Structures are given as C-alpha cells and as structure tokens.
Amino acid sequence: MCGIIGAVGTRDVVPILLDGLRGLEYRGYDSAGLAVIDSTQRPVRERTRGKVTSLVEKLNARPLCGTTGIAHTRWATHGAPSERNAHPHVCGAKVAIAHNGIIENYETLRRELLATGAMLESETDSEVIAHLIAREIDADRSLLDSVAQACHRLEGAFAIEVASPKVPDALIVVRVGSPLVVGIGDGEAFVASALDALLDLTDQFVVLEEGDIAEVRCDGLRIFSLASPKREIKREVLKVEGKRHLKDKGEFDTFMHKEIHEQPEAAVRALESRISGTRVLQPVFGVAAERVLSRVRSVHIVAAGSSYHCGLIAKYWIEDVAGLPCQVEVASEFRYRKAVVLPGSLFVAISQSGETADTLAALRISRRLGFVASLAICNVPTSTLVRESNMTYLMQAGPEFSVASTKAISCSLVGLLLLTLLLGRSRGHSPDAEAEVVEALHSLDDDIREALALEPQIETLAAQLIHRNHALFLGRGPQYPVALEAALKLKEISYIHAEGYPAGELKHGPLALIDESMPVIVIAPKDDLIEKLASNVREVEARGGELIVFAGQDTSFAARSDMHVLPMPRVHELLAPIIYNVPLQLLAYHVARCKGTDIDQPRNLAKAVTVE
Ligand code: AGP
C-alpha cells in the first residue's frame, strides 16, 4: 500500500507534490519519488530509498520543475525498498506512472514484455504498467485509450496516475480496488489516494468510483468507464471544507506518545451527543438504527490488527450483556471462506483508517450474504468504509498519525460498548443496567487520566525490559484480547517478540517457556475471574517468571522482588478493557523509546494497509 498524489496547473507543482506526499506518508514510507513533465516536454524524475525528507534533500541538490506531475510514497510489496524500485516508473520518455495496489498477473505480463524487447529495470509489479501503456501509445492510440487498454490487461487492485508528454497538460488516472480522489482547484487540479492530503489545496472533490478512468486537466475533469471508455460519466462534486490535520507533535517527542495522552479528550468526543444522563441516544448509529437494531439476532464483526482485538473485546460484551451471539473474524480470513450467516445478523466492520483492503473486501462480500445491515466503526469520515456501509459510528478520535493505533482503540471500544447497550435495549433489557454503564462512561476520561498517571512507574519498568527477547501477556475474559493487543503493540514498535494468552491456557503449553528471563505481564482488574487469574499468577511465580501485574483495587497482589504491582483505578467492570489497555500502550512506548526504535514509523509497516 502506497500513497499517490498528482497535480496539474500553471505553477510549478513540485512543492505541491512534496507537501502531498508528507500527508500520505502514513500509507508507506520505505521509498519515495516524483516525476514532472519538464519545459522540454520530457518526464523527469527523482527517487530515493527512505522517507520523503530524503527526497526533499535530493531535490534541493537537483531541483525539478514542471506544471504536470505525479508522486508516490511506497510500502514495498514486490521488490526491496530501493531507489530502483521506487515510483514513478517510466518507459523511456513516453510515460511515467505511479501505482498503489498490487498487479497479481505481473509475472505473466513481465515475461510477455521482456519477450518483445522491453527493458524492465525494477523488481516491482508496477513497472509493467508503464510499458503496457507505452506499447499502446506506440500503436498511435490516444493517451486515455492507451491507459484503458493497458488496464484491461491488469488483474489485481490498482489506483494509477499517468503523466505523458503525449498530453503534457493532463493526468490520466484510474481507480480499480484502491482509493483515488480528484480535487478541483482554481485553474488547477489534483489527485490523491486520500482526500485529506488535498484539503489545503481545495474544498471541491470528486471521489472516483470503482472502474472509473479520468482525464484530469487544470480546466476540467472528464470521467469515463474503464469498461467502455467512450462513455462519459457524471460524478457528484463534494464540498468538503477544512484544513489538513496539522502534523504537530506539540510537547511530545512522537505522535504515539501524544496520541496516548489524547485519549481522555478523545473518549469525551466519542461519547459527545451520544449519551445523555442515563441513556444511550438512539441515533448514535444513524437514523435507521432503531429499526435495524430491533431486527438484529446476532452480530458478525470483521476487522484487522488492533481493530480486530476491539472486536474480540466486544464479543464478550455483546454475548454477556446483550445476550446475542457474536462472531469475530480477521478480515483476511473472512473474505476467502464461505461464512455461514445466522438469520438476522448484523455485519460490523471496525477500522481506524476505513481503507484497510481486507476489511473493505469483507464489507463488499457481506452484501451478498444476507446480513440485516452493515455498520462501520471508523475514524475517517471520508473513507471508503464509511461511504460503503449502511450505518456508521465515527470514532471522533481525531487524526491518528502513529502507525501503532492507540486512541482509535479507546474510541472504537466506546462505540462497541454503545452498540452493546442499544442491542440490549432492543431486546427489552432493563434501563437500570444501561443507566449503570452510562453513568460509568461519564467518568471514562478521568479513569483514563488516572491510568496515564502510572507513567513514571511504567517508564522505570520499561527500562528493565529492553534486553528481553520475549514477553508474555496474560488476561482472562475480556482482558484476554487486551493481552493480545498489548503483545501486538510491544512487538510492533519495540521488535520484542510477545504473545498474548488467556491465563487459563498457560498450563496447556506456554508455561514451558517460563523462567527468570521471561517477563509476564498480567491484566488483573477486580472481576469475577480474579481468583482464577491469581492461581495462574502463582503458576508463573512458582517457575521463577518475572511478573508485572496491572492490578485492580481490592485485589490481593502484593509487590515483591519478583513481582511489580501497578495499582489501577477502580473502574466499572465493562470499562476495564478500555482503561487497562492505556498503561499497556505506555509500556510498549517506553520500551521502544529506551531501545531507540522508530516509534511512529516502525520498520516494514504502514498506517493504512490498502493492499491485501
Ligand atoms: C495497530 O497498532 C496496527 N498498526 C494495525 O494492526 C492496525 O490496527 C490494522 O492494520 C488495522 O487498521 P485499521 O483499523 O485502519 O483497519
């Protein structure tokens, strides 16, 4: 998954492209490049391994200038992150392309092109696109037709932008399976993988639909269907006002640290206008929700990564509190199996970005499977997931720049808890039970602040973990997915191998790993399972494991040389997963900080996983 941006106008577009790339770097950051049609009507490019800052340095040393250009920030799928594999790819002086997605049949196409004398320079799947287009240009087709013909040969998912001296004042762009939006400015036009990247340039947008091919000029946009490129299509122009979210770390050294600390305010926003007094307000999930939720007899949640862990927590809530069966599945599995959908089932997709390829594919598949409706729990209002779902809960977490998700988790859990309460209500549950949880939610921000106050102790403990190669996180009930999430966070940013386990499962295998070199982190709120968990802790103790216990009030854990106890705030049982997740984020953050890893942009990862 990568970010692409393009611009066509009457001024030099290089600064626009570079600025746009900075706004898209969350989609991939292992290499970057741009190409413009220069004053001699040739495509000229600069590319680099590494981040956009490296590209800027190269362009400072060797400036490029042009009024039509394309740019790309990459997350390597085919071929190493190197300058040679960085986009844009060119075919001689005929065409330059940037691509986001995956061309599944590229090996066949590559063989075919090599057999006909093409000189391919990279190991990427994308370079074949430039050569296929050039071949059509050589056959004297128009640029639009050339791109359309080339696209007919491609299998997979792709958003493509094309610049060519054949039409030096236009870009041709295509959307098939990867997002693309056109921004219409005053005498200029822009293209990007995400609308947010263009917000400082214009407030008029056309979101391209699947199978669209468009000619983007400074004085107009023409959209055609890739299936029949002679047929022009009209698409709605959306007015979206606002500024691109400032990438400002404030007083913090990383976005992750800032975003962890933004959670109290984010939780307030996630609840704003959604609860009142002792009730959840019915339109939380849109006006149709009351009618839809009254028909729901089961819930099927699909998501990836941390969002999947949120779904696992929600399963405990939905089954325990609302009394409805709930299945939770990783999106990449759901999309490739024959799911059995229970009658009256609600499809719930959770995604911070709303652009995760597997989750979007799952949503699209869900439409043919007879679900009652689809609900998106999402942080990005303009995302594909939101646009394609029947109902939406916007997390209101604010922009999350750190690759490691933090505040979006708290906010999506808030949404899932509200969903649980509304499902319970639609099944005739007592308003008192709802009132008790809603009252607890009113102080969620304070509870999170209390958990954040443990930071100095966590920082000290983190320093002791940096030379460990492994760590085990244990929880029971809804704290088991919290353990999974904590393990993901630690491995993602500190590169320490970590596993989350249901504590009761320990004796079925993982206990064999325990010795004095294995830190075991335990999530221990005061709940019905605390005694069971305490026995599991004793099993670890007896084998010499080093314990770190995040302990609820009135639990019996006492600090000793081999057991660190962090006292957690007294919280409502249902809110415990939200609150206990917070200090575990801090633990991962401080371990990574002590180790000196790139916390906001960990190696090999990207913020939005827009390829499968
Ligand atoms: C979380 O820290 C990860 N970076 C990752 O697992 C993420 O949650 C996953 O890729 C899903 O993203 P989404 O919520 O945007 O769909």
XYZ file of C-alpha atoms and ligand atoms in Angstrom:
628
model
C 0.000 0.000 0.000
C 1.309 3.316 -1.008
C 0.258 6.925 -1.328
C -0.051 8.658 -4.674
C -0.526 12.308 -5.450
C -0.664 14.228 -8.703
C -1.139 17.823 -9.798
C -1.717 19.734 -12.995
C -1.779 23.536 -13.177
C 0.044 26.595 -14.355
C 2.532 26.881 -11.472
C 5.387 24.564 -10.559
C 3.722 21.535 -8.958
C 6.819 20.094 -7.227
C 6.154 21.812 -3.850
C 2.510 20.664 -4.034
C 3.573 17.087 -4.698
C 6.110 17.055 -1.871
C 3.648 18.511 0.583
C 1.021 15.984 -0.500
C 3.497 13.136 -0.033
C 4.147 14.254 3.537
C 0.406 13.968 4.174
C 0.303 10.475 2.667
C 3.408 9.017 4.270
C 1.263 7.062 6.727
C 0.437 4.768 3.790
C 4.052 3.687 3.349
C 7.446 5.219 3.875
C 10.206 2.990 2.581
C 10.894 4.967 -0.594
C 9.515 7.981 -2.405
C 9.693 9.695 -5.771
C 8.151 12.170 -8.136
C 8.105 12.899 -11.867
C 7.130 16.036 -13.754
C 6.816 16.884 -17.413
C 9.562 19.494 -17.726
C 9.876 22.505 -20.036
C 11.352 20.278 -22.764
C 8.189 18.125 -22.561
C 10.034 15.134 -21.139
C 9.158 13.216 -17.985
C 11.969 13.774 -15.476
C 12.029 12.097 -12.100
C 13.803 11.897 -8.770
C 13.508 8.904 -6.486
C 15.022 7.781 -3.249
C 15.105 4.968 -0.767
C 13.733 6.158 2.587
C 11.275 8.829 3.554
C 10.014 11.998 1.891
C 12.669 14.033 3.733
C 15.353 12.168 1.736
C 13.506 13.025 -1.477
C 13.403 16.684 -0.465
C 17.174 16.623 0.149
C 17.789 15.140 -3.280
C 15.543 17.709 -4.939
C 17.312 20.518 -3.103
C 20.538 19.311 -4.683
C 18.982 18.747 -8.131
C 15.750 20.720 -8.456
C 12.991 19.673 -10.837
C 10.254 21.914 -12.120
C 7.062 21.326 -14.103
C 3.356 22.122 -14.214
C 2.189 18.500 -14.532
C 3.463 15.866 -12.142
C 2.913 12.708 -10.153
C 4.443 11.446 -6.914
C 4.472 8.343 -4.765
C 5.394 7.146 -1.289
C 5.899 3.396 -1.171
C 5.362 0.411 1.054
C 7.217 -2.379 -0.697
C 5.263 -5.418 -1.800
C 7.221 -6.647 -4.835
C 10.927 -5.861 -4.691
C 13.061 -4.412 -1.928
C 12.686 -0.826 -0.755
C 15.341 0.698 -3.036
C 15.685 3.635 -5.384
C 15.450 1.292 -8.363
C 12.067 0.009 -7.190
C 10.725 3.409 -6.146
C 7.970 5.027 -8.204
C 7.319 6.758 -10.568
C 8.226 4.153 -13.158
C 8.856 5.285 -16.703
C 9.070 3.785 -20.135
C 11.671 5.881 -21.922
C 10.415 9.417 -22.419
C 6.900 8.226 -23.263
C 5.185 7.838 -19.955
C 5.594 7.993 -16.170
C 3.267 6.170 -13.776
C 2.667 5.870 -10.056
C 0.666 2.955 -8.722
C -0.976 1.995 -5.454
C -2.120 -1.611 -5.199
C -0.957 -4.979 -6.456
C -0.842 -6.325 -10.009
C -1.432 -10.024 -9.481
C -0.602 -11.151 -13.032
C 2.565 -9.065 -13.316
C 4.847 -12.062 -13.848
C 2.947 -13.105 -16.969
C 2.916 -9.534 -18.224
C 6.594 -9.107 -17.435
C 7.545 -12.242 -19.387
C 5.443 -11.083 -22.310
C 7.049 -7.613 -22.301
C 10.591 -8.979 -21.972
C 9.939 -11.318 -24.897
C 9.052 -8.344 -27.048
C 12.230 -6.462 -26.130
C 11.058 -4.254 -23.252
C 13.787 -3.130 -20.852
C 12.391 -3.529 -17.350
C 14.577 -2.017 -14.669
C 12.864 -2.813 -11.374
C 11.613 -5.852 -9.470
C 8.189 -4.297 -8.970
C 4.793 -5.415 -10.185
C 4.066 -1.785 -11.137
C 6.656 -1.159 -13.837
C 4.793 -3.348 -16.343
C 2.006 -0.744 -16.342
C 4.292 1.925 -17.835
C 5.430 -0.467 -20.562
C 1.928 -1.643 -21.400
C 0.793 1.978 -21.774
C 3.841 2.874 -23.901
C 3.077 -0.043 -26.191
C -0.428 1.337 -26.777
C 0.949 4.846 -27.335
C 3.262 3.358 -29.988
C 0.158 1.907 -31.651
C -0.991 5.510 -32.012
C -3.825 5.431 -29.545
C -4.803 8.483 -27.523
C -3.313 8.605 -24.006
C -6.702 7.872 -22.438
C -7.244 4.867 -24.700
C -3.692 3.674 -24.127
C -4.190 3.681 -20.365
C -7.593 1.995 -20.679
C -6.199 -0.730 -22.936
C -3.288 -1.316 -20.587
C -5.640 -1.539 -17.609
C -7.675 -4.216 -19.355
C -4.599 -6.422 -19.127
C -4.173 -5.915 -15.391
C -5.504 -8.210 -12.694
C -5.499 -7.101 -9.075
C -6.141 -3.836 -7.303
C -4.824 -0.556 -8.547
C -5.069 3.172 -8.419
C -2.850 4.582 -11.147
C -1.815 8.048 -12.219
C -0.155 8.635 -15.552
C 1.780 11.614 -16.941
C 2.981 11.689 -20.523
C 4.404 14.211 -22.999
C 1.707 12.947 -25.363
C -0.738 15.113 -23.379
C 1.600 17.250 -21.281
C -1.127 19.256 -19.556
C -3.224 16.344 -18.279
C -3.046 13.355 -15.968
C -4.898 10.130 -16.665
C -5.989 8.340 -13.511
C -7.740 5.035 -12.863
C -9.400 3.507 -9.846
C -9.839 -0.256 -9.554
C -9.821 -1.575 -5.999
C -7.643 1.185 -4.494
C -8.948 4.619 -3.489
C -8.469 7.769 -5.544
C -9.923 11.230 -5.224
C -9.688 14.257 -7.530
C -9.518 17.777 -6.088
C -10.730 20.600 -8.313
C -8.894 23.863 -7.702
C -8.953 27.272 -9.295
C -7.188 26.715 -12.616
C -5.513 23.592 -11.291
C -6.455 20.075 -10.301
C -5.072 17.426 -8.006
C -5.273 13.698 -7.453
C -4.561 11.737 -4.277
C -5.071 8.417 -2.540
C -6.895 10.225 0.271
C -8.968 13.375 0.372
C -7.260 14.678 3.495
C -3.988 15.149 1.574
C -5.695 17.748 -0.650
C -7.618 19.715 1.967
C -5.152 22.621 1.980
C -5.459 22.973 -1.803
C -9.196 22.935 -2.474
C -12.619 22.219 -1.000
C -14.152 20.647 -4.152
C -13.727 16.920 -4.591
C -14.818 14.095 -6.828
C -14.357 10.668 -5.287
C -13.727 8.273 -8.173
C -15.766 5.078 -8.145
C -14.661 1.552 -8.954
C -13.833 1.211 -12.653
C -13.503 4.948 -13.344
C -10.842 6.321 -15.659
C -10.476 10.095 -15.719
C -8.654 12.787 -17.614
C -7.639 15.483 -15.146
C -6.792 18.911 -16.571
C -6.334 22.281 -14.932
C -9.586 23.459 -16.509
C -11.738 20.378 -16.161
C -12.261 16.752 -15.273
C -13.748 14.129 -17.567
C -14.623 10.713 -16.180
C -15.269 7.609 -18.256
C -15.991 3.989 -17.530
C -12.972 1.732 -17.931
C -15.350 -0.883 -19.335
C -16.416 1.481 -22.148
C -14.012 4.447 -22.321
C -16.213 6.335 -24.796
C -18.995 6.648 -22.206
C -18.599 9.780 -20.143
C -19.859 9.613 -16.544
C -21.007 12.423 -14.280
C -19.959 12.209 -10.658
C -21.101 14.409 -7.825
C -18.741 17.217 -6.766
C -18.466 17.174 -2.973
C -17.725 20.286 -0.984
C -15.528 19.370 1.962
C -14.162 22.249 3.974
C -11.377 22.054 6.498
C -7.676 22.125 6.808
C -5.372 19.191 6.524
C -4.724 17.965 10.023
C -1.578 19.604 11.254
C 1.095 17.045 11.907
C 2.126 18.651 15.135
C 3.650 16.663 17.977
C 3.210 19.530 20.428
C 5.200 18.925 23.599
C 5.712 15.236 22.777
C 8.636 13.541 21.040
C 6.461 11.196 18.998
C 2.893 11.075 17.679
C 2.336 7.813 19.531
C 3.113 9.399 22.876
C 0.923 12.396 22.049
C -1.936 10.193 20.871
C -1.768 8.016 24.004
C -2.145 11.173 26.081
C -5.001 12.489 23.931
C -7.217 9.591 24.997
C -9.196 11.323 27.754
C -10.353 14.060 25.342
C -10.833 11.549 22.523
C -13.100 9.455 24.767
C -15.178 12.546 25.567
C -15.586 13.250 21.835
C -16.501 9.617 21.146
C -19.336 9.976 23.657
C -20.376 13.518 22.769
C -24.064 13.794 21.793
C -24.283 10.027 22.091
C -25.197 9.636 25.740
C -27.400 11.797 27.846
C -27.987 11.361 31.572
C -28.528 7.652 31.953
C -29.289 6.686 28.367
C -27.557 5.976 25.090
C -29.158 8.172 22.441
C -30.766 6.050 19.759
C -29.409 7.863 16.651
C -25.798 7.055 17.616
C -25.582 4.786 14.592
C -27.773 6.860 12.277
C -31.491 7.418 11.852
C -32.150 3.909 10.533
C -30.519 2.300 13.562
C -33.601 1.796 15.742
C -35.414 -0.120 13.018
C -32.305 -2.109 12.068
C -31.142 -2.962 15.591
C -34.568 -4.271 16.585
C -34.174 -6.922 13.844
C -30.678 -7.991 14.892
C -30.412 -11.526 16.313
C -26.638 -11.940 16.048
C -23.528 -9.919 15.279
C -20.615 -10.699 12.970
C -17.573 -8.471 13.451
C -14.761 -8.294 10.919
C -11.541 -6.270 11.241
C -7.739 -6.431 11.222
C -4.950 -5.899 13.764
C -5.851 -3.751 16.745
C -9.350 -3.220 15.342
C -9.788 -6.998 15.411
C -8.799 -7.010 19.078
C -11.510 -4.403 19.719
C -13.962 -6.789 18.058
C -12.827 -9.636 20.349
C -13.493 -7.464 23.405
C -16.919 -6.545 22.002
C -17.785 -10.233 21.683
C -17.605 -10.573 25.475
C -19.825 -7.510 25.869
C -22.381 -8.428 23.203
C -22.794 -12.017 24.413
C -22.642 -11.237 28.172
C -24.643 -8.031 28.213
C -26.907 -8.037 25.162
C -27.269 -11.821 25.151
C -26.760 -12.101 21.392
C -24.394 -14.493 19.625
C -21.359 -12.687 18.258
C -18.628 -13.908 15.939
C -15.386 -12.034 15.380
C -13.111 -12.667 12.461
C -9.919 -11.412 10.922
C -10.931 -9.757 7.641
C -8.297 -11.555 5.561
C -9.834 -14.883 6.630
C -13.478 -13.892 6.285
C -13.021 -12.744 2.702
C -11.773 -16.130 1.491
C -14.108 -18.578 3.183
C -17.752 -19.451 2.911
C -19.147 -17.799 6.013
C -22.414 -19.122 7.421
C -24.515 -16.104 8.296
C -27.037 -16.546 11.070
C -30.520 -15.115 10.390
C -30.871 -11.511 11.491
C -27.124 -10.981 11.623
C -25.571 -7.514 11.708
C -22.241 -7.072 9.910
C -19.850 -4.801 11.810
C -16.580 -3.639 10.238
C -14.084 -1.893 12.523
C -11.301 0.183 11.004
C -9.441 3.287 12.112
C -8.496 4.226 8.560
C -11.559 2.906 6.747
C -9.207 1.925 3.905
C -7.875 -1.455 5.061
C -8.119 -3.577 1.909
C -9.150 -6.811 3.636
C -11.826 -5.113 5.726
C -13.248 -3.337 2.679
C -13.286 -6.594 0.715
C -15.105 -8.263 3.618
C -17.695 -5.482 3.678
C -18.298 -5.857 -0.066
C -18.648 -9.635 0.251
C -21.030 -9.205 3.187
C -23.565 -7.541 0.877
C -24.260 -10.832 -0.887
C -24.524 -12.873 2.313
C -27.882 -11.739 3.651
C -26.832 -9.597 6.617
C -29.507 -7.313 8.060
C -27.239 -4.294 7.512
C -23.619 -3.192 7.728
C -22.217 -0.920 10.407
C -18.820 0.789 10.072
C -16.954 1.766 13.238
C -14.424 4.124 11.721
C -12.295 7.189 12.423
C -12.160 8.757 8.948
C -15.482 10.264 7.805
C -14.461 10.452 4.130
C -13.159 6.877 3.984
C -14.366 4.188 1.611
C -15.621 2.075 4.522
C -17.902 4.856 5.730
C -19.184 5.605 2.246
C -19.987 1.971 1.538
C -21.632 0.972 4.838
C -25.318 1.294 5.739
C -24.672 2.733 9.191
C -21.682 4.478 10.715
C -20.225 5.217 14.106
C -17.471 7.821 13.738
C -14.863 7.327 16.434
C -14.048 11.058 16.696
C -10.560 10.124 17.883
C -9.010 12.876 15.784
C -6.251 12.096 13.279
C -4.029 9.235 14.332
C -0.597 9.553 12.723
C 1.373 6.976 14.647
C 1.357 3.610 12.894
C 0.656 1.993 16.246
C -3.003 2.586 16.935
C -3.828 3.923 20.391
C -6.607 6.473 20.779
C -8.639 4.923 17.957
C -8.815 1.730 20.024
C -10.336 3.512 23.015
C -12.833 5.283 20.765
C -13.857 2.219 18.814
C -14.381 0.365 22.102
C -16.646 3.209 23.214
C -18.670 2.756 20.004
C -18.866 -1.001 20.503
C -20.000 -0.590 24.098
C -22.757 1.804 22.997
C -23.782 -0.721 20.352
C -23.944 -3.411 23.049
C -26.204 -1.241 25.211
C -28.544 -0.429 22.313
C -28.749 -4.097 21.339
C -29.569 -4.914 24.962
C -32.265 -2.259 24.986
C -33.802 -3.512 21.744
C -34.049 -6.927 23.444
C -36.008 -5.400 26.304
C -33.239 -5.233 28.917
C -33.827 -3.147 31.998
C -32.984 0.560 31.654
C -31.222 0.301 35.048
C -28.443 -1.855 33.604
C -27.969 0.638 30.778
C -28.015 3.550 33.219
C -25.289 1.974 35.363
C -22.908 1.687 32.401
C -23.765 5.125 31.003
C -23.049 6.659 34.397
C -19.670 4.954 34.416
C -18.998 6.244 30.904
C -19.423 9.823 32.137
C -16.153 9.445 34.061
C -14.288 7.449 31.427
C -11.949 10.378 30.695
C -10.986 10.665 34.374
C -10.391 6.925 34.619
C -8.072 7.115 31.607
C -6.236 10.074 33.178
C -5.713 8.020 36.341
C -4.279 5.168 34.306
C -1.985 7.588 32.451
C -0.677 8.809 35.805
C 1.139 5.474 36.176
C 3.582 6.584 33.515
C 6.635 7.244 35.759
C 6.454 3.713 37.221
C 5.911 2.227 33.770
C 8.921 4.110 32.417
C 11.149 2.597 35.132
C 9.880 -0.922 34.428
C 10.275 -0.454 30.679
C 13.984 0.224 31.086
C 14.325 -3.252 32.631
C 12.605 -4.960 29.701
C 14.705 -3.695 26.826
C 17.198 -6.564 26.870
C 14.484 -9.217 26.921
C 13.781 -11.104 23.725
C 10.283 -12.262 24.639
C 7.339 -11.267 26.778
C 4.054 -12.887 27.712
C 0.811 -11.000 28.403
C -1.957 -12.733 30.328
C -5.620 -11.893 30.851
C -8.935 -13.666 31.332
C -12.357 -12.851 29.916
C -12.394 -9.502 28.055
C -8.875 -8.901 29.329
C -7.595 -11.721 27.111
C -7.989 -9.599 23.931
C -6.392 -6.742 25.895
C -3.405 -9.075 26.365
C -3.370 -9.807 22.633
C -3.412 -6.095 21.897
C -0.624 -5.355 24.387
C 1.542 -8.049 22.801
C 0.880 -6.641 19.315
C 1.815 -3.145 20.463
C 5.064 -4.294 22.070
C 6.219 -6.302 19.047
C 5.106 -3.650 16.569
C 7.203 -0.816 17.953
C 9.947 -2.423 20.078
C 10.525 -5.546 17.912
C 10.442 -7.720 21.050
C 8.595 -10.947 20.435
C 5.459 -11.031 22.562
C 2.394 -13.231 22.902
C -0.984 -12.674 24.484
C -2.566 -15.669 26.207
C -5.777 -16.434 28.075
C -4.250 -17.066 31.501
C -6.130 -20.349 31.911
C -4.416 -21.704 28.814
C -0.927 -21.292 30.292
C -0.641 -24.824 31.600
C -1.525 -26.220 28.172
C 1.867 -25.279 26.726
C 3.259 -21.799 27.251
C 4.158 -22.497 30.898
C 7.139 -24.390 29.455
C 8.591 -21.032 28.398
C 8.604 -19.565 31.879
C 11.920 -18.946 33.610
C 13.615 -15.896 35.114
C 14.260 -14.436 31.661
C 10.576 -14.338 30.714
C 8.656 -11.221 31.766
C 4.970 -11.990 32.287
C 2.596 -9.045 32.273
C -0.769 -9.668 33.877
C -4.003 -7.713 33.382
C -5.858 -8.112 36.630
C -8.924 -5.961 37.256
C -11.191 -6.911 40.145
C -13.841 -9.055 38.462
C -15.437 -12.493 38.740
C -12.328 -14.165 37.357
C -9.767 -12.567 39.647
C -9.288 -15.648 41.850
C -8.771 -17.855 38.811
C -6.246 -15.351 37.473
C -4.455 -15.226 40.826
C -3.923 -19.016 40.619
C -2.435 -18.617 37.144
C -0.098 -15.951 38.509
C 1.038 -18.365 41.203
C 1.847 -20.913 38.478
C 4.194 -18.365 36.904
C 5.653 -17.380 40.273
C 6.476 -20.990 41.083
C 8.544 -21.208 37.873
C 10.553 -18.048 38.557
C 8.959 -15.784 35.915
C 9.242 -12.047 36.455
C 5.744 -10.634 36.980
C 4.344 -7.209 36.228
C 0.747 -7.010 37.397
C -1.657 -4.218 36.469
C -3.864 -4.795 39.465
C -7.367 -3.581 40.212
C -8.307 -2.107 43.586
C -9.047 -4.715 46.278
C -7.063 -7.446 44.565
C -4.548 -9.420 46.582
C -1.364 -8.841 44.560
C 1.481 -7.545 46.709
C 4.743 -6.180 45.356
C 7.846 -8.336 45.928
C 11.275 -8.552 44.356
C 9.939 -10.756 41.551
C 6.516 -9.088 41.271
C 5.886 -5.455 40.314
C 2.356 -4.302 41.079
C 0.872 -1.264 39.362
C -2.295 -0.118 41.123
C -5.043 0.626 38.619
C -8.065 2.883 39.207
C -11.340 1.415 40.427
C -13.442 1.102 37.255
C -16.735 -0.376 36.137
C -16.116 -3.954 35.029
C -17.292 -3.310 31.459
C -14.921 -0.370 31.091
C -11.870 -2.288 32.303
C -10.633 -3.320 28.823
C -10.605 0.325 27.723
C -8.751 1.533 30.813
C -6.252 -1.332 31.163
C -5.229 -1.001 27.539
C -3.862 2.503 28.195
C -0.902 1.726 30.527
C -0.008 -1.215 28.288
C 0.340 1.235 25.397
C 2.656 3.286 27.616
C 4.684 0.191 28.440
C 5.236 -0.594 24.740
C 6.026 3.048 24.044
C 8.657 3.336 26.796
C 10.319 0.029 25.929
C 10.604 1.195 22.303
C 11.850 4.602 23.398
C 14.577 3.044 25.541
C 15.529 0.788 22.649
C 15.640 3.740 20.269
C 13.401 2.307 17.538
C 11.441 4.455 15.084
C 8.267 4.556 17.173
C 5.906 6.392 14.823
C 7.020 4.578 11.706
C 8.201 1.109 12.727
C 10.100 -0.906 10.175
C 8.186 -2.760 7.441
C 4.778 -1.336 8.410
C 2.348 1.341 7.232
C -0.575 3.108 8.835
C -3.222 2.149 6.309
C -2.907 -1.333 4.850
C -4.544 -0.732 1.497
C -3.306 -3.935 -0.120
C -4.171 -7.448 0.928
C -2.158 -1.322 15.151
O -1.247 -0.780 16.030
C -1.660 -1.670 13.828
N -0.844 -0.708 13.227
C -2.578 -2.420 12.902
O -2.745 -3.678 13.452
C -3.955 -1.812 12.556
O -4.780 -1.822 13.676
C -4.565 -2.637 11.402
O -3.750 -2.525 10.279
C -5.978 -2.244 11.075
O -6.057 -0.933 10.638
P -7.452 -0.195 10.525
O -8.014 -0.078 11.887
O -7.121 1.146 9.911
O -8.310 -1.023 9.615
